[in-house]
C-alpha atoms as one frame of an Amber mdcrd trajectory, in Angstrom:
protein
-159.834 -26.382 -18.564-161.354 -29.631 -19.769-162.062 -30.791 -23.280-165.712
 -30.872 -24.136-166.962 -34.393 -24.917-170.674 -34.541 -25.694-173.206 -37.116
 -24.502-172.527 -39.268 -27.602-168.777 -39.415 -26.936-167.656 -36.895 -29.570
-164.948 -34.430 -28.579-165.694 -30.878 -29.759-162.898 -29.673 -31.985-161.962
 -26.996 -34.508-160.208 -27.609 -37.798-158.227 -24.926 -39.620-157.814 -24.700
 -43.379-155.281 -21.965 -44.078-154.943 -20.896 -47.698-152.679 -18.579 -49.627
-153.569 -16.234 -52.482-152.970 -19.040 -55.022-155.573 -21.390 -53.541-153.021
 -23.711 -51.990-153.507 -24.960 -48.434-151.201 -25.143 -45.433-150.201 -28.766
 -44.756-148.418 -29.530 -41.496-146.258 -32.517 -40.554-146.833 -34.080 -37.130
-143.830 -33.568 -34.830-141.613 -36.636 -34.811-144.060 -38.630 -36.967-144.673
 -39.328 -40.621-148.291 -38.088 -40.669-149.553 -34.774 -42.035-152.768 -32.911
 -41.284-154.485 -29.560 -41.019-154.089 -27.745 -37.694-156.874 -28.684 -35.314
-157.593 -28.824 -31.622-160.133 -29.210 -28.881-162.726 -26.726 -27.747-162.836
 -26.193 -24.011-166.137 -26.318 -22.176-167.751 -22.875 -22.503-165.321 -21.705
 -25.204-166.705 -20.395 -28.500-165.494 -22.281 -31.593-163.975 -19.127 -33.143
-162.055 -18.412 -29.924-160.768 -22.009 -29.892-159.722 -21.648 -33.522-157.638
 -18.526 -32.847-156.120 -20.149 -29.728-155.181 -23.284 -31.683-153.872 -21.210
 -34.608-151.386 -19.509 -32.309-150.507 -22.577 -30.229-149.943 -24.898 -33.176
-148.512 -22.693 -35.931-147.683 -19.396 -34.242-150.059 -17.197 -36.222-152.170
 -14.466 -34.630-155.514 -13.038 -35.756-153.752 -10.127 -37.456-151.842 -12.633
 -39.670-154.996 -14.071 -41.236-158.346 -13.193 -42.753-161.325 -15.267 -41.591
-163.139 -16.281 -44.775-165.807 -18.601 -43.366-166.698 -21.689 -41.400-168.734
 -24.831 -41.901-172.421 -24.445 -41.200-172.473 -27.242 -38.665-170.466 -29.986
 -37.019-168.657 -32.559 -39.153-168.043 -35.867 -37.345-165.718 -38.822 -37.611
-165.370 -41.916 -35.466-162.026 -43.119 -34.246-161.031 -46.683 -35.060-161.310
 -48.725 -31.851-157.516 -49.029 -31.517-157.279 -45.218 -31.140-160.007 -44.894
 -28.503-158.805 -44.178 -24.965-161.217 -46.402 -23.108-159.578 -45.735 -19.726
-160.617 -42.060 -19.870-164.035 -40.961 -18.702-166.039 -40.024 -20.610-164.863
 -42.276 -23.431-164.166 -40.369 -26.626-165.449 -42.245 -29.707-164.505 -39.564
 -32.220-164.532 -35.876 -32.965-167.137 -33.372 -34.018-165.470 -30.478 -35.754
-166.322 -26.964 -36.785-164.000 -26.073 -39.679-162.680 -22.576 -40.364-161.217
 -21.253 -43.597-158.522 -18.589 -43.245-156.327 -16.764 -45.727-152.780 -15.877
 -44.753-152.390 -12.098 -44.953-149.195 -11.879 -42.903-145.763 -13.221 -43.683
-145.000 -16.927 -44.062-142.010 -16.292 -41.817-144.472 -15.769 -38.932-145.200
 -19.508 -38.896-143.486 -21.128 -35.933-143.984 -24.282 -33.934-142.463 -23.336
 -30.577-145.433 -21.663 -28.880-145.967 -24.701 -26.636-143.680 -27.064 -24.730
-144.738 -29.977 -26.939-145.189 -28.736 -30.511-147.832 -30.462 -32.604-145.908
 -29.952 -35.865-142.293 -29.681 -36.972-142.621 -28.894 -40.703-145.080 -27.527
 -43.238-145.615 -26.859 -46.927-148.194 -25.427 -49.321-150.083 -28.108 -51.261
-152.824 -28.090 -53.877-156.340 -27.724 -52.536-157.402 -31.391 -52.645-154.043
 -32.935 -51.681-154.985 -33.385 -47.986-157.900 -35.698 -48.851-155.451 -38.272
 -50.216-152.712 -37.895 -47.613-154.493 -37.529 -44.262-155.000 -40.624 -42.132
-157.832 -42.716 -43.574-160.460 -42.141 -40.886-160.362 -38.352 -41.352-160.681
 -38.346 -45.165-164.465 -38.060 -45.299-164.526 -35.016 -42.997-161.673 -33.365
 -44.903-163.557 -33.858 -48.171-166.764 -32.399 -46.678-164.974 -29.362 -45.189
-163.053 -28.604 -48.388-166.205 -29.048 -50.480-168.294 -26.702 -48.303-165.648
 -23.997 -47.914-164.103 -24.257 -51.388-166.385 -21.725 -53.105-164.893 -19.052
 -50.832-161.454 -19.815 -52.289-162.602 -20.582 -55.836-165.675 -18.416 -56.563
-165.600 -19.420 -60.249-165.723 -23.118 -59.415-163.759 -25.650 -57.414-161.013
 -27.673 -59.032-162.215 -31.266 -59.386-161.741 -33.346 -56.239-159.698 -36.530
 -56.424-161.622 -39.629 -57.311-162.263 -41.931 -54.439-160.111 -45.007 -54.412
-162.017 -48.210 -54.753-161.101 -51.135 -52.604-160.122 -54.235 -54.481-162.352
 -57.199 -53.820-160.821 -59.875 -51.607-159.427 -62.794 -53.557
């Protein structure tokens, strides 16, 4: 199956925000790297976003539909552009970024069900629960805006009485 890249160069993708009963979110460390992120992955041509989400959930962190409760998804696509150094210009079509449909899940199964060996090349090798807004500060810079939008839109499903305040945006210092 092929990834679905639209006519504007955005690769269709799903993002997964997995929460626990305390409102913390699942934060996964990239295998063999320093970076951390939410589970995510491409949508194949003709595949429904929810089907891609469940496929990626099992491939990346070993959880099955019976281990989670689907709480909601973003109403539309959230997009980010890749910095030019991350674009694979030799591939056709060229991918300029990702358009993502985000899903919010609650873990209903056991934490011990999490595993990273469902594929030959695991995406992650460690994980932890973090506070709800932590990912916005720690994810790679070009994904921060989309993370903030997804957490903002889906947050009322986790915190019906009101979201905790998001982190303040860091201001860039003027050049000297």
